[in-house]
XYZ file of C-alpha atoms in Angstrom:
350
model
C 0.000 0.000 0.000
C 3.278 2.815 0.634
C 4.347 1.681 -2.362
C 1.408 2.853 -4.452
C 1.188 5.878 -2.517
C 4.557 6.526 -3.253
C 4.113 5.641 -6.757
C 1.435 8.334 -7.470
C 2.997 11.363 -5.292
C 6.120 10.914 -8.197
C 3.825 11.005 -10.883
C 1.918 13.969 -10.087
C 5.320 15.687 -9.218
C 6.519 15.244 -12.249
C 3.311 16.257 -14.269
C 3.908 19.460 -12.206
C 6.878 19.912 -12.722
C 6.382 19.377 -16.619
C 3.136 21.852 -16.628
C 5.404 24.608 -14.940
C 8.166 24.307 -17.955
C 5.457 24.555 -20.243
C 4.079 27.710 -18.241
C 7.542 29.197 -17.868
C 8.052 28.174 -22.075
C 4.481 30.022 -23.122
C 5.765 33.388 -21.327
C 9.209 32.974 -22.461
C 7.338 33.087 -26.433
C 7.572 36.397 -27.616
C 3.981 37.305 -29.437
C 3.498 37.606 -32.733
C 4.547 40.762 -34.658
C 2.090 42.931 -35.615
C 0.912 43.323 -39.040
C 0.668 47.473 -39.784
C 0.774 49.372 -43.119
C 3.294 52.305 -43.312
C 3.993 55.417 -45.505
C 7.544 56.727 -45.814
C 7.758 60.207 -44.810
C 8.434 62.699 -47.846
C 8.313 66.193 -49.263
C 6.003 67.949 -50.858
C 4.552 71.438 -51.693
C 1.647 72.104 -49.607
C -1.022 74.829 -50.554
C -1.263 76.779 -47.241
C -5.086 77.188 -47.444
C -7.323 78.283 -43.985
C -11.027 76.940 -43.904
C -13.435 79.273 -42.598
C -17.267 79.117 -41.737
C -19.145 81.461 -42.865
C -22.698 83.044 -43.118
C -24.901 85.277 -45.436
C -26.006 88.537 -44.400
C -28.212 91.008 -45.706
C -26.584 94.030 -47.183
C -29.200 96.000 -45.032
C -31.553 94.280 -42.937
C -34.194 95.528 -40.154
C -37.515 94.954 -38.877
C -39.745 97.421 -39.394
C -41.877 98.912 -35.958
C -44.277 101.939 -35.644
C -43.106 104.799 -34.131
C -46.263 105.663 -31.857
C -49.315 103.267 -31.229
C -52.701 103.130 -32.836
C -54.754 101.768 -34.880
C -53.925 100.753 -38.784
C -55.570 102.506 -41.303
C -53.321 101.356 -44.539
C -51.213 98.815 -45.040
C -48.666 98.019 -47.667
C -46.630 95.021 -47.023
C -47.277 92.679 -49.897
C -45.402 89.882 -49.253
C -42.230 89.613 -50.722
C -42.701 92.158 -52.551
C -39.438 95.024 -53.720
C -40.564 98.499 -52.674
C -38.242 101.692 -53.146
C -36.779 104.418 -50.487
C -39.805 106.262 -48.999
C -42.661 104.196 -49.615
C -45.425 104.244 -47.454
C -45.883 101.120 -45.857
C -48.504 101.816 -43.161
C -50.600 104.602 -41.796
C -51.714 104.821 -38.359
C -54.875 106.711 -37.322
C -54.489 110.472 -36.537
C -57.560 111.708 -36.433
C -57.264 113.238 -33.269
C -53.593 114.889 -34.502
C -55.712 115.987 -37.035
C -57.816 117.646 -35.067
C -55.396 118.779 -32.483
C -53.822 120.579 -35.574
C -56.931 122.626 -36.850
C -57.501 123.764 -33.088
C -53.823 125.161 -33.101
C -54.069 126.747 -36.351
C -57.316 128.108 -35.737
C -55.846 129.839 -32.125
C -52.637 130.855 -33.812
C -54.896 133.078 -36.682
C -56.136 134.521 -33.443
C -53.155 135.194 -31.933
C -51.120 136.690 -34.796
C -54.052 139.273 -35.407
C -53.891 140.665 -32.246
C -50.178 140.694 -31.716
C -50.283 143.129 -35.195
C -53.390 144.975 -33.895
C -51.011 145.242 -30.212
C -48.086 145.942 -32.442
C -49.821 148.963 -33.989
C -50.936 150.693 -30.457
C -47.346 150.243 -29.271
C -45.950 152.407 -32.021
C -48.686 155.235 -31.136
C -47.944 154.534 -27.268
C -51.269 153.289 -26.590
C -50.002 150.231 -25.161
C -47.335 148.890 -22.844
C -44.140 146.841 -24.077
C -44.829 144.132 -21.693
C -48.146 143.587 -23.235
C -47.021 143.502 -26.414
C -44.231 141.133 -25.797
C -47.214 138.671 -24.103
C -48.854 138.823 -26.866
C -45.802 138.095 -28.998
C -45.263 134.912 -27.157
C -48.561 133.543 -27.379
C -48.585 133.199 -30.830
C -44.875 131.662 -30.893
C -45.827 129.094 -28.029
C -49.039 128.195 -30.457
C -47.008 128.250 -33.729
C -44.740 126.024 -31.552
C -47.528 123.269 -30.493
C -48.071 123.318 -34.323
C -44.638 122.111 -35.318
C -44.939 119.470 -32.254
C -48.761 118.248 -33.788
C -47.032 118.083 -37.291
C -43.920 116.014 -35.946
C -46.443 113.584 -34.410
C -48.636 112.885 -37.290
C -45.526 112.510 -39.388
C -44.627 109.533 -37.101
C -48.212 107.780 -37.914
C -46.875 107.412 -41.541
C -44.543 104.534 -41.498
C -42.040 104.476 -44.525
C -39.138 102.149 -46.307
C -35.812 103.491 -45.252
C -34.032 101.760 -47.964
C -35.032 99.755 -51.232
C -35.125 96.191 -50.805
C -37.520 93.430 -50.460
C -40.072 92.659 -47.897
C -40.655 89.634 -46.038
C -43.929 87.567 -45.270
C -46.498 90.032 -43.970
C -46.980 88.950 -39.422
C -49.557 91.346 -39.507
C -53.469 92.416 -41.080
C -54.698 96.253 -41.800
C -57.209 97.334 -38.218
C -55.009 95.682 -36.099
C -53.746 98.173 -33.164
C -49.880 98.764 -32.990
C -47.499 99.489 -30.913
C -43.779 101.097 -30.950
C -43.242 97.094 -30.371
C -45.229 95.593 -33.259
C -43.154 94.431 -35.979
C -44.910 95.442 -39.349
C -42.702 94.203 -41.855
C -38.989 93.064 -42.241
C -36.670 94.687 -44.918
C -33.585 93.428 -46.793
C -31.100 94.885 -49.274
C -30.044 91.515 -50.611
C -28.923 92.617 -54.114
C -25.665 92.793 -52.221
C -25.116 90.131 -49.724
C -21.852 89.713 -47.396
C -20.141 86.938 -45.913
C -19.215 87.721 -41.937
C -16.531 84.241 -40.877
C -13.821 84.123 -38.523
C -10.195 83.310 -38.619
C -7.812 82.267 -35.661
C -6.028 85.278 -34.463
C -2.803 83.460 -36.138
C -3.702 84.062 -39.361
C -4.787 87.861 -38.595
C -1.311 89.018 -40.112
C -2.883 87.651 -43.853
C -6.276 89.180 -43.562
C -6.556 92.604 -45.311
C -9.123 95.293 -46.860
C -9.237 94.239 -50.888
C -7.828 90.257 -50.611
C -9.800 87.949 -52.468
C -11.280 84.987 -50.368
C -12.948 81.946 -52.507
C -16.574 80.904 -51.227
C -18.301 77.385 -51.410
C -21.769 76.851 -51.015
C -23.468 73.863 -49.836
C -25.422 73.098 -53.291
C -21.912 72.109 -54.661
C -22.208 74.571 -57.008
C -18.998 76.535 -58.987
C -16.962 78.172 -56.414
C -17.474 82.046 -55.604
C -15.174 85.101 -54.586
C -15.352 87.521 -52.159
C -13.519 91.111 -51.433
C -12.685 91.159 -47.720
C -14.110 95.011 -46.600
C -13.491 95.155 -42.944
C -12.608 93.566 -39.353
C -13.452 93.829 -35.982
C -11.004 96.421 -34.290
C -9.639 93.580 -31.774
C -9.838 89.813 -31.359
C -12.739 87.915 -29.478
C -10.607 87.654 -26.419
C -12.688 84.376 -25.135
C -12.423 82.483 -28.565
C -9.100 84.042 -29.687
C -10.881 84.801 -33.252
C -10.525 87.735 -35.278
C -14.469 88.670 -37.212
C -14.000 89.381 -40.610
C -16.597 90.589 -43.698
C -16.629 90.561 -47.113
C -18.715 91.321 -50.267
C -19.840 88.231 -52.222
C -18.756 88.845 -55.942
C -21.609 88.342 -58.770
C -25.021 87.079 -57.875
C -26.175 87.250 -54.635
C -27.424 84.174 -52.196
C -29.876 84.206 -49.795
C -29.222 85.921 -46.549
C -28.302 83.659 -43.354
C -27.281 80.459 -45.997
C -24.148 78.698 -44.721
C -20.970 79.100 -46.932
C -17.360 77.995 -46.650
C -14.524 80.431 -46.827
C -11.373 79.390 -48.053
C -8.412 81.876 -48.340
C -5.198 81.607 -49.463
C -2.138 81.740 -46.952
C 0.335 81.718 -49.266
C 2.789 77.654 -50.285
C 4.841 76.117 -48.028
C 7.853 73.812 -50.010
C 9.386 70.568 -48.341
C 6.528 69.712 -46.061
C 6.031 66.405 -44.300
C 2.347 65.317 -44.798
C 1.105 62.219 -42.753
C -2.112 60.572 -42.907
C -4.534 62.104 -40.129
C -5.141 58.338 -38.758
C -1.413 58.226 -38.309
C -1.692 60.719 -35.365
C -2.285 59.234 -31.757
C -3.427 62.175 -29.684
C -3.559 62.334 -25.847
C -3.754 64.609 -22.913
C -0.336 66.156 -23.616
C 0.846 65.954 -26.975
C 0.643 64.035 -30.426
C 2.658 60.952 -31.256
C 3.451 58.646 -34.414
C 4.692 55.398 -34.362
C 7.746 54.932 -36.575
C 9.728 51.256 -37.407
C 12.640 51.549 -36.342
C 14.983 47.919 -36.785
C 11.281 46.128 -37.179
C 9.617 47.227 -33.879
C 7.217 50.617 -33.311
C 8.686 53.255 -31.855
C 6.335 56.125 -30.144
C 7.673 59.467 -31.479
C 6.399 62.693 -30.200
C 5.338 65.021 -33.013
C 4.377 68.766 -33.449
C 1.670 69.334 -36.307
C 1.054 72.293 -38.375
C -1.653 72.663 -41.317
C -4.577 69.961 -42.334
C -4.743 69.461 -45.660
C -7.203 67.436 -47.543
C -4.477 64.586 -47.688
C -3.437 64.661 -44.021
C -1.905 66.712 -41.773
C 1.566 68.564 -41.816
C 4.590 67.064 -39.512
C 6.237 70.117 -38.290
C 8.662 68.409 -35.709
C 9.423 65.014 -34.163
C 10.261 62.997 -37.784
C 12.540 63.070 -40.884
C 11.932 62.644 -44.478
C 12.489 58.685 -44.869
C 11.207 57.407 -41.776
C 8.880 54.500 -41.622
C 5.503 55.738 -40.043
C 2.641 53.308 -39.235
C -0.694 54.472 -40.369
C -3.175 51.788 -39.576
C -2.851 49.068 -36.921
C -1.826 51.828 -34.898
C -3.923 50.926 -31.996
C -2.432 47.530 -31.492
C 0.986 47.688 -31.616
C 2.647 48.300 -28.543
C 5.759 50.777 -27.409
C 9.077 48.826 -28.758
C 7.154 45.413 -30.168
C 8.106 43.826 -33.028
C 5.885 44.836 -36.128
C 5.302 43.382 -39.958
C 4.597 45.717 -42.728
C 2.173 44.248 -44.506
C 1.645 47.336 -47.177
C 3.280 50.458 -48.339
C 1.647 52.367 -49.002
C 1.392 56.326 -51.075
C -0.543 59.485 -49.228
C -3.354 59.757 -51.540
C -4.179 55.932 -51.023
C -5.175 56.330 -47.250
C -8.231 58.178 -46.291
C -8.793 61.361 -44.546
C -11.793 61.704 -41.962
């Protein structure tokens, strides 16, 4: 009976002592290199061109409001309709201007004869200069309230302050109005601008009379626009300088979304990488680069975006091996296999 004991306690120590070799062999086995496609790092011209958004606006553009309340007696708002400087657009009642005005006139006829029937005594010395002068100043208060009355019923009238076209009519002829009350918008849209913004890096290019192109979302031909003005400073929260500019030819509609593009001038022997090359994080930007058949993490510093990739300012040289996809499983200093290499314009920028 020992001896069968003694029997199985050496064969179970030396199946352990087999299964721990194995163990000890399976971490000793490297892993597998990782398959990766690479580009080599090269030169080229890049186009230094700054993408902007941008929006439509109105060459002139208000809503229209009454200047005093009442009631609507005309209306003129067609909608959509194009309407000239000084058309009358609305009348509010003034009857009771009206009639305020005929009172005044009627007081002031009054007034001026007996100021020249006063004036006449004085020069005789029948009367007083004090009287006189009361008299005087009666009919100036009265021809006074007159220019006041006329003032007010010229605010009943409601006119276009510019030509342009009118929008969809928000209200009906009777309704009462208010200083509030928006009667009609107006727009000057046979001139539109463009208002983007630029980063306040760029702010050195930007200058009254420089051509910017402008893309429109209907994919139609691409536009031009003459840059007219900037804010005096830069938007100190989004470090943006607000530029605007006068869209060349036809107009578009007011508050459409455009793309600005504007030329920053050519930059020669430029390093473009893929854009899924770069692996950002907290701190910085990194490629990986095969170096003697294992990825090495490289910190990089990158410059413009181009429609190809992204320009390498710092951190590689023109020849090195950079990984651009498998890049999320190889691991710092592990051996890699290029599978594929392959040219910039064959990898895909998001």
């Amino acid at each position: 009976m020992n001896k069968q004991i003694v029997i199985v306690a050496v064969c179970l120590f030396a199946f352990s002592c087999k299964s721990k070799k194995q163990d000890v062999a399976k971490q000793n086995t490297p892993p597998p290199p990782t398959a990766v496609d690479v580009v080599i790092a090269s030169t080229q011209m890049l186009s230094n061109s700054i993408e902007a958004n941008g929006s439509v606006v109105a060459n002139e553009t208000l809503d229209i409001h009454p200047e005093v309340s009442g009631r609507l007696v005309f209306l003129n708002v067609p909608d959509g309709a194009r309407v000239g400087a000084g058309t009358v657009l609305a009348k509010i009642n003034d009857a009771d201007l009206q009639a305020q005005l005929n009172k005044s006139q009627v007081q002031l006829k009054l007034a001026e004869t007996t100021e020249q029937r006063l004036k006449k005594l004085l020069a005789i010395g029948g009367l007083n200069q004090a009287d006189y002068d009361l008299a005087q100043g009666n009919a100036n208060n009265i021809r006074a309230d007159i220019e006041l009355i006329k003032a007010q019923i010229s605010k009943t009238v409601v006119r276009a302050p510019f030509s342009g076209v009118l929008g969809l009519r928000p209200i009906s002829p009777g309704a009462y109005v208010t200083p509030q009350t928006i009667l009609a918008t107006l727009q000057q849209a046979n001139k539109v601008k463009i208002d983007f913004t630029v980063p306040e890096l760029y702010a050195n290019i930007i200058h009254k009379g420089k051509i910017v192109s402008i893309a429109t979302n209907d994919n139609s031909s691409k536009r031009t626009a003459t840059i007219i003005a900037t804010e005096n400073d830069i938007n100190t929260a989004t470090r943006n300088l607000k530029v605007r500019a006068v869209l060349n030819g036809n107009p578009i509609n007011p508050g459409s979304f455009v793309k600005v593009l504007i030329d920053a001038g050519s930059k020669a022997n430029s390093i473009i990488i893929p854009t899924n090359a770069i692996i950002p994080d907290a701190t910085s930007k990194k490629l990986i680069v095969v170096k003697n058949g294992k990825g090495t993490f490289v910190k990089v510093e990158t410059g413009l975006r181009t429609a190809s990739g992204v320009e390498i300012i710092n951190g590689i040289n023109v020849g090195d091996t950079v990984v651009v996809t498998g890049v999320l499983f190889v691991k710092p200093n592990a051996a890699v296999k290029i599978k594929t290499v392959k040219k910039l314009e064959e990898e895909p920028n998001p």
